[in-house]
Coordinates of C-alpha atoms and ligand atoms in Angstrom, one line a residue:
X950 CA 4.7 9.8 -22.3
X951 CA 8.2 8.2 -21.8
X952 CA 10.8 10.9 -21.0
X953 CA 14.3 10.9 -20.2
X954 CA 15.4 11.4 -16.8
X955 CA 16.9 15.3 -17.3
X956 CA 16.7 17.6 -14.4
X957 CA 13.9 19.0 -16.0
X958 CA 11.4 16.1 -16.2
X959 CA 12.8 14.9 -12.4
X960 CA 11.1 18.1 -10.9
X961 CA 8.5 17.8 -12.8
X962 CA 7.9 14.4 -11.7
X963 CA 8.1 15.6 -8.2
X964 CA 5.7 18.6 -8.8
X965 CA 2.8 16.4 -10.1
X966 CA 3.3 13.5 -7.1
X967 CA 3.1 16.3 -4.7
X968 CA 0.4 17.9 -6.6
X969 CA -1.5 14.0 -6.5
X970 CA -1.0 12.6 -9.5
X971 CA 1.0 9.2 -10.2
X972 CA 4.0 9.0 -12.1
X973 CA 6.1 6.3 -13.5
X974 CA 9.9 6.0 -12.6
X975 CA 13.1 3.8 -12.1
X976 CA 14.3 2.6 -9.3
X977 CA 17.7 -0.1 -8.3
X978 CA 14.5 -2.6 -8.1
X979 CA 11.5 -2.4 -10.9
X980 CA 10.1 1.0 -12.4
X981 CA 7.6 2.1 -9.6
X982 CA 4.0 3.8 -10.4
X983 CA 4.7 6.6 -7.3
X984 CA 2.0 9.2 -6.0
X985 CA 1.9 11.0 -2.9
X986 CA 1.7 8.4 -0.1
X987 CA 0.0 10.8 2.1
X988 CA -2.6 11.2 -0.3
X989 CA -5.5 8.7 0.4
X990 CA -7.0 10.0 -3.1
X991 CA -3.7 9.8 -4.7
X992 CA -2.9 6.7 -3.8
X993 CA -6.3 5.8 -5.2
X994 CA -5.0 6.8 -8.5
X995 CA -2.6 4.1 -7.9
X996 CA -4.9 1.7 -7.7
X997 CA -7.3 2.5 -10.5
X998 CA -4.2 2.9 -13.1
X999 CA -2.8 -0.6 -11.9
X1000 CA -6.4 -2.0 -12.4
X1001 CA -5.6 -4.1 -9.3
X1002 CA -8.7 -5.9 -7.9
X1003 CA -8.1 -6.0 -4.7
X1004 CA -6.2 -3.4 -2.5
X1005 CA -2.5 -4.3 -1.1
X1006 CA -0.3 -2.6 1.0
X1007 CA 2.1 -0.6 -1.4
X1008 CA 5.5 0.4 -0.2
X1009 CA 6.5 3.8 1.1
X1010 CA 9.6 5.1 -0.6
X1011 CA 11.4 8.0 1.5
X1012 CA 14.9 9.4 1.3
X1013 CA 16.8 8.7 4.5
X1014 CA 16.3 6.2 6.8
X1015 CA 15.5 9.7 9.7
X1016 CA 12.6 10.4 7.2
X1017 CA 11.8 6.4 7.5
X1018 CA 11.6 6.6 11.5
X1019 CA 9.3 9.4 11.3
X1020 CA 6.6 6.8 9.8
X1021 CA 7.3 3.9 11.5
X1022 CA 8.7 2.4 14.8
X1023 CA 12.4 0.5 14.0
X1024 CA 13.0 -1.6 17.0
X1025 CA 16.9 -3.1 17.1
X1026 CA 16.3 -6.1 14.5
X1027 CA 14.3 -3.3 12.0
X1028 CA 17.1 -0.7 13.0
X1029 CA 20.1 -3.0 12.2
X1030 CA 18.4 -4.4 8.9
X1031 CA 18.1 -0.7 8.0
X1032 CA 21.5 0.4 8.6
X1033 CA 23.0 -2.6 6.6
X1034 CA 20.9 -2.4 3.3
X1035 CA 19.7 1.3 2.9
X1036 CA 19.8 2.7 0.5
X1037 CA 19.1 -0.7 -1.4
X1038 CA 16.7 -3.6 -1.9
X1039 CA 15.2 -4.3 0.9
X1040 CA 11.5 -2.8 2.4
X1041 CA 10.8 -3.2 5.9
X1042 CA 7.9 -3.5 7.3
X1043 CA 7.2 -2.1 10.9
X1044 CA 3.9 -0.5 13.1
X1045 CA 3.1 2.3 12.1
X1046 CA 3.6 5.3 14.5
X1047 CA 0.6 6.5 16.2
X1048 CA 1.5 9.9 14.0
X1049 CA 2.4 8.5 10.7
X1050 CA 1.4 10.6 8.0
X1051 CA 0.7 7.5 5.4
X1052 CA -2.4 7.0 3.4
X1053 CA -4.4 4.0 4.9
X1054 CA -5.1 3.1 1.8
X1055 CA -1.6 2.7 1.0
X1056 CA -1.3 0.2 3.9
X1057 CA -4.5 -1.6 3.0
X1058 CA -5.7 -0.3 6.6
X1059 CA -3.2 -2.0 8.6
X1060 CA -1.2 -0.8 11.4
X1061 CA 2.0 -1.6 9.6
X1062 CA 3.6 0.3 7.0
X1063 CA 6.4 -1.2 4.5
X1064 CA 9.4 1.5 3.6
X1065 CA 11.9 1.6 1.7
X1066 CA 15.2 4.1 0.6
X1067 CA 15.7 3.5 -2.7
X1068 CA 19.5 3.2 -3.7
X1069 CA 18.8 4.8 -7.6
X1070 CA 20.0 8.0 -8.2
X1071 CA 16.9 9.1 -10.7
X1072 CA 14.3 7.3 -7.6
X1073 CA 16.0 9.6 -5.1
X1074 CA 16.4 13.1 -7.1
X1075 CA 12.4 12.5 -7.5
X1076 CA 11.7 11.9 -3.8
X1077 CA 13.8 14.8 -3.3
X1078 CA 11.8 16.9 -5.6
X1079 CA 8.9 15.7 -4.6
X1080 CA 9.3 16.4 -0.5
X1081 CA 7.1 13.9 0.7
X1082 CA 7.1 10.1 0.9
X1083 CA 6.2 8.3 -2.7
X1084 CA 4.0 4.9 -2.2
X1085 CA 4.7 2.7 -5.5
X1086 CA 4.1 -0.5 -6.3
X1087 CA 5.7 -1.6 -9.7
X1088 CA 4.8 -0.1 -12.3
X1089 CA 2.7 -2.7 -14.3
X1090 CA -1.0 -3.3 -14.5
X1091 CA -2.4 -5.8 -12.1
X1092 CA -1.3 -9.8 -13.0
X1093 CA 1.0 -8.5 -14.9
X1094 CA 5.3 -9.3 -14.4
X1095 CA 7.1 -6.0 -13.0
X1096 CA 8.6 -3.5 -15.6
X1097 CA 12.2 -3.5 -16.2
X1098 CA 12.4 -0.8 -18.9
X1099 CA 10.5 2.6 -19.3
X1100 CA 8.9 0.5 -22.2
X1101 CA 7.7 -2.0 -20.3
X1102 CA 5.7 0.3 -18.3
X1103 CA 4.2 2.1 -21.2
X1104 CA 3.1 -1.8 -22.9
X1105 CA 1.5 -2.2 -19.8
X1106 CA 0.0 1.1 -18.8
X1107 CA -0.1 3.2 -21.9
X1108 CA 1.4 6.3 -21.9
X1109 CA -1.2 8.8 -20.8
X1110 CA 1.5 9.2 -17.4
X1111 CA 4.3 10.4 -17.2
X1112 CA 7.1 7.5 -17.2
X1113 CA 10.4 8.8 -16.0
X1114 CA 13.0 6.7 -18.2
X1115 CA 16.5 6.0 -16.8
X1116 CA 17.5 2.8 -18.9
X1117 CA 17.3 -1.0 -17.4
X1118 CA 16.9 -0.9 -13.6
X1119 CA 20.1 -2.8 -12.5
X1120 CA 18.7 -5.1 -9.9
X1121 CA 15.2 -6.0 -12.2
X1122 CA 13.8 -8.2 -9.5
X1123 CA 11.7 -5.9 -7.1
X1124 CA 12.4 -5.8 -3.0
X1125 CA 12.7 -8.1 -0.7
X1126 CA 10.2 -7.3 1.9
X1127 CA 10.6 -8.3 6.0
X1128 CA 8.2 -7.7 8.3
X1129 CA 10.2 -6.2 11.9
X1130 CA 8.0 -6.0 14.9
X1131 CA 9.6 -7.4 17.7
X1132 CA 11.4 -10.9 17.5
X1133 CA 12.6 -12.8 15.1
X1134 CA 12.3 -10.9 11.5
X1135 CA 9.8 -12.6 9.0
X1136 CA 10.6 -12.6 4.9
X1137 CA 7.1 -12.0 3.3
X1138 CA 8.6 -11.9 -0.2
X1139 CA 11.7 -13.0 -1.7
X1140 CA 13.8 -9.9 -3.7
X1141 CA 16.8 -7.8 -4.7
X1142 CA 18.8 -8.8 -0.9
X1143 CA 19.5 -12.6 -0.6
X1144 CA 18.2 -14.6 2.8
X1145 CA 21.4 -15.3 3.6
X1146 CA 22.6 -11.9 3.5
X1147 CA 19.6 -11.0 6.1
X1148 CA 20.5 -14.1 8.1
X1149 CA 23.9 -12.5 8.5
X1150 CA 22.4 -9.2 10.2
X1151 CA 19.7 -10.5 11.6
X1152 CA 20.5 -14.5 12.8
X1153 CA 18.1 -17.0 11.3
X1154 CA 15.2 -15.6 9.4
X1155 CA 11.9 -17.4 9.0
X1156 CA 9.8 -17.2 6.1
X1157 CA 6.1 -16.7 5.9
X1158 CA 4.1 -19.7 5.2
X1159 CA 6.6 -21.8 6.0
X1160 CA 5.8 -21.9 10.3
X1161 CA 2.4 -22.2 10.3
X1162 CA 2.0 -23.1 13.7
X1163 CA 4.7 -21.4 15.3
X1164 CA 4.8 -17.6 16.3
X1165 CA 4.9 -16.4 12.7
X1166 CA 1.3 -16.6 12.8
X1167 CA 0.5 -15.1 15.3
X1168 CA 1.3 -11.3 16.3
X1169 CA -1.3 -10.5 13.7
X1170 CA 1.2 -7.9 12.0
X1171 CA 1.2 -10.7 9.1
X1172 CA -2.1 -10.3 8.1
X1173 CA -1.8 -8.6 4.7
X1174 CA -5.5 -7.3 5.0
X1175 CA -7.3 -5.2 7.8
X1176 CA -10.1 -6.9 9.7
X1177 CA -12.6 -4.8 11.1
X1178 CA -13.8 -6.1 14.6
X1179 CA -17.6 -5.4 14.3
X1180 CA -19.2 -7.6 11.9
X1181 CA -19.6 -6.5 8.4
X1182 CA -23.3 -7.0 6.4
X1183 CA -23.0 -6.2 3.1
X1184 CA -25.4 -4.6 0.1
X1185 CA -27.4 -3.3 2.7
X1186 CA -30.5 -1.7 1.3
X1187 CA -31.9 -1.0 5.3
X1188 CA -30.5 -1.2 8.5
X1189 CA -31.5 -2.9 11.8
X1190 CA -31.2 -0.5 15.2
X1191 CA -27.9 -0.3 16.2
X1192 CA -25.8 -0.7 13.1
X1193 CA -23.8 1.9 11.2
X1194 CA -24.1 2.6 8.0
X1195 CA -21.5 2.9 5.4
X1196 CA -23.5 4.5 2.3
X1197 CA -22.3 5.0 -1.3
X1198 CA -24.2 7.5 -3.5
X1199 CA -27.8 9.1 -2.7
X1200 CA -29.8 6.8 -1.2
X1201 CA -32.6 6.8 1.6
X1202 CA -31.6 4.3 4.0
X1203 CA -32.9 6.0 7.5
X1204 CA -32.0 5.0 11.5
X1205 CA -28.7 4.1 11.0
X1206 CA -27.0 4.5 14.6
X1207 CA -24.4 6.5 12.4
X1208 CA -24.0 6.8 9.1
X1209 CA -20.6 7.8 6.9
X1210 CA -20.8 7.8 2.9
X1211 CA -17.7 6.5 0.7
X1212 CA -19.0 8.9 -2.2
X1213 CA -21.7 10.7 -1.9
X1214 CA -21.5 11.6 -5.4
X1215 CA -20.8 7.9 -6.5
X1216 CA -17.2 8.3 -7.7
X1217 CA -15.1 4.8 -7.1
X1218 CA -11.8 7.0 -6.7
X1219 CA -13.4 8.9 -4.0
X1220 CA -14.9 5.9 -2.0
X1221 CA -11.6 3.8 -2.6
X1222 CA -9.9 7.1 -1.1
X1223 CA -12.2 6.8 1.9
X1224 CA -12.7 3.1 2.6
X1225 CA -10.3 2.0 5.2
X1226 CA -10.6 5.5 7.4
X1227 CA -14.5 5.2 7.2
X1228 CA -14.2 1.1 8.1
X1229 CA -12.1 2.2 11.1
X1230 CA -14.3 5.1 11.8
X1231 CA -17.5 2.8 12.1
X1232 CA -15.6 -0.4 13.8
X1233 CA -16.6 0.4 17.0
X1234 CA -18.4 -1.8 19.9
X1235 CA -21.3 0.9 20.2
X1236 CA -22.2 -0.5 17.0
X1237 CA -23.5 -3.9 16.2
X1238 CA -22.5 -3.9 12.6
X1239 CA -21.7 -2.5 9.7
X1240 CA -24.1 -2.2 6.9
X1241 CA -22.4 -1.6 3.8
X1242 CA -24.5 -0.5 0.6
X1243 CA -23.8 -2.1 -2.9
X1244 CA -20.9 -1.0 -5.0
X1245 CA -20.9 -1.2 -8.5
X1246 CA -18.7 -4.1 -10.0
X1247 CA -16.5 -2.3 -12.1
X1248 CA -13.3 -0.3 -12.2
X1249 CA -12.1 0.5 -8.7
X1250 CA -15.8 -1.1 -7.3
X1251 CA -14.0 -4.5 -8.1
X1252 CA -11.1 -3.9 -5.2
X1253 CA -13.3 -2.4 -2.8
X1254 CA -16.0 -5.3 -3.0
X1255 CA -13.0 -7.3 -3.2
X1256 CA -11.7 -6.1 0.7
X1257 CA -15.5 -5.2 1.9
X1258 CA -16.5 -9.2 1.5
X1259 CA -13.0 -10.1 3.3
X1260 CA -13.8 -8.0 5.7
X1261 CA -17.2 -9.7 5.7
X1262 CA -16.1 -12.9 6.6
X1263 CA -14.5 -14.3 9.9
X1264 CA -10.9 -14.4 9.5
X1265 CA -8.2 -15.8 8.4
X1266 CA -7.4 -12.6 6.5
X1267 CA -5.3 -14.3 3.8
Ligands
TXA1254 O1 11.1 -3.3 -5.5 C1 10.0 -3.0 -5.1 O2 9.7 -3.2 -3.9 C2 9.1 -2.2 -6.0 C3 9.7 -0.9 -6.3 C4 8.9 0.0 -7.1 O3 10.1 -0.3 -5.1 N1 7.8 -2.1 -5.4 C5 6.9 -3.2 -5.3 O4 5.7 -2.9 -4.7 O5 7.2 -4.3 -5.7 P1 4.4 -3.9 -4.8 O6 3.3 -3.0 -4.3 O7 4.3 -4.5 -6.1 O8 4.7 -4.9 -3.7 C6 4.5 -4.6 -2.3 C7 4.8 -5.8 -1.4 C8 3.6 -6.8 -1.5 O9 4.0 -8.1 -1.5 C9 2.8 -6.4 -0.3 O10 2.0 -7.4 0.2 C10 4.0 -6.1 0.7 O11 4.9 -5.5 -0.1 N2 3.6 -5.2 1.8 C11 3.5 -3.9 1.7 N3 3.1 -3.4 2.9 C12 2.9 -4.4 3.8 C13 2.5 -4.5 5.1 N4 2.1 -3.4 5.9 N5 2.4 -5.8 5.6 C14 2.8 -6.8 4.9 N6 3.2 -6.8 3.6 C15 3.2 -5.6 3.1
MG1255 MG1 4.2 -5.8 -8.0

């Protein structure tokens, strides 16, 4: 249901994304679909409302940019970008820290992470309530262009969730995102903070796509999609000595050299929840593949078949 943004409904809001559950709210950018981003299952939830089908890194929305460095590593160029723009428009995009608390799911299993402080006043009394950091992508379902109004999010998502209504989001383009790990910073999406307002913190700016031979390409932090290592076999119904197995539902696949199971019960939620830990878990060289069972085709199924056959392929990773 849509509500207005009273003091009430904020903590609210923050007592259900703490609790796991996703909740609709405005921010300087787009309204955001926010959950928990610590939450691998609640992140899920992301996912399956957004009917995405495929899995991309979300962005992390925290208060202050102390609570930021706590998830990721800010060299100078990430550090300066930060100080100029936060709160505001702009979500950076650094390696995560070896201790950061984020979802993998929430950054599609890379070793990045993409955060954000949020400038609006309603986004940041809900983080506040909320005490941890919010993943949200806007708040529309999959192919769909970003919500501008509460409305908005209810045409596209019904209004089953909560939506936290504040009026028209002021900037109504979403984030610019920059990717920050070491050199030169990289503009993976055009947003809310101009290039020319980058290039004046940061010196000239390249945009992705646009150097494909040059370095852009290649510290890997690009990749938009986590590659396992060991090769990847997929709708497995045995396995050969030596592989692992990643299972979904009861099954009696034997002699796997280890064996993990996205849902033993067959929920989607619960083995889009698991998938990138358990694909990390199993990528190791003892291993001479993975052997992944079928997945049904439908609801969540679609985004995890969609990343399980790009991880099945030799890259590029897209
Ligand atoms: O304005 C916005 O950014 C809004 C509001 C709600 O904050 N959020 C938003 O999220 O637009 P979303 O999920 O629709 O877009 C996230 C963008 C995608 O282009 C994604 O590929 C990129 O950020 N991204 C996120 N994490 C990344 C990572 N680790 N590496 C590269 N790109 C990343
Ligand atoms: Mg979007």
């Amino acid at each position: 249901m849509i509500e207005p943004a009273s003091p009430e409904v904020i903590t609210r809001a923050g007592r259900l994304i703490r609790g796991g559950a996703a909740v609709a709210f405005p921010t300087e950018t787009v309204y955001g679909l926010g959950a928990n981003a610590c939450s691998d299952t609640a992140v899920a939830h992301i996912f399956e409302i957004k009917r995405r089908p495929a899995f991309n890194p979300l962005i992390v929305h925290v208060g202050s940019f102390e609570e930021a460095a706590m998830l990721g590593d800010f060299d100078r160029m990430a550090y300066a970008l930060a100080d100029a723009f936060w709160p505001g428009a702009l979500s950076i995009v650094v390696p995560r820290r070896r201790d950061c608390e984020i979802s993998l799911l929430a950054c599609a299993g890379l070793d990045t992470v993409a955060i954000r402080v949020p400038a609006h006043k309603t986004a940041r009394a809900i983080l506040a309530a909320a005490q941890c950091p919010i993943a949200a992508p806007s708040a529309n379902a999959s192919g769909e262009v970003s919500p501008t109004l509460a409305r908005h999010v209810a045409d596209s998502l019904g209004d089953a969730l909560l939506i936290v209504d504040d009026g028209p989001c002021p900037v109504g383009l979403e984030s610019t995102v920059v990717a920050c790990s070491g050199g030169q910073p990289v503009i993976l999406r055009p947003g809310g903070i101009t290039f020319e307002a980058i290039a004046d913190i940061a010196g000239p700016v390249k945009v992705a796509g646009e150097h494909d031979d040059g370095p852009v390409q290649s510290p890997g932090m690009l990749r938009q999609h986590y590659a396992p290592r060991s090769p990847v076999r997929l709708e497995a119904r045995s396995v050969a000595p030596g592989e692992a197995l990643l299972a979904f539902g009861r099954h009696e696949i034997d002699g796997a050299s280890e064996e993990l199971n996205l849902s033993a019960g067959g929920d989607l939620t619960e083995a889009a929840a698991n998938l990138f830990a358990m694909l990390r878990a199993l990528d190791r060289p003892e291993h001479s593949a993975i052997a992944v069972m079928a997945i049904p085709e439908d609801g969540l199924g679609r985004a995890i078949n969609d990343r399980l056959r790009r991880a099945s392929r030799p890259g590029p990773w897209d």
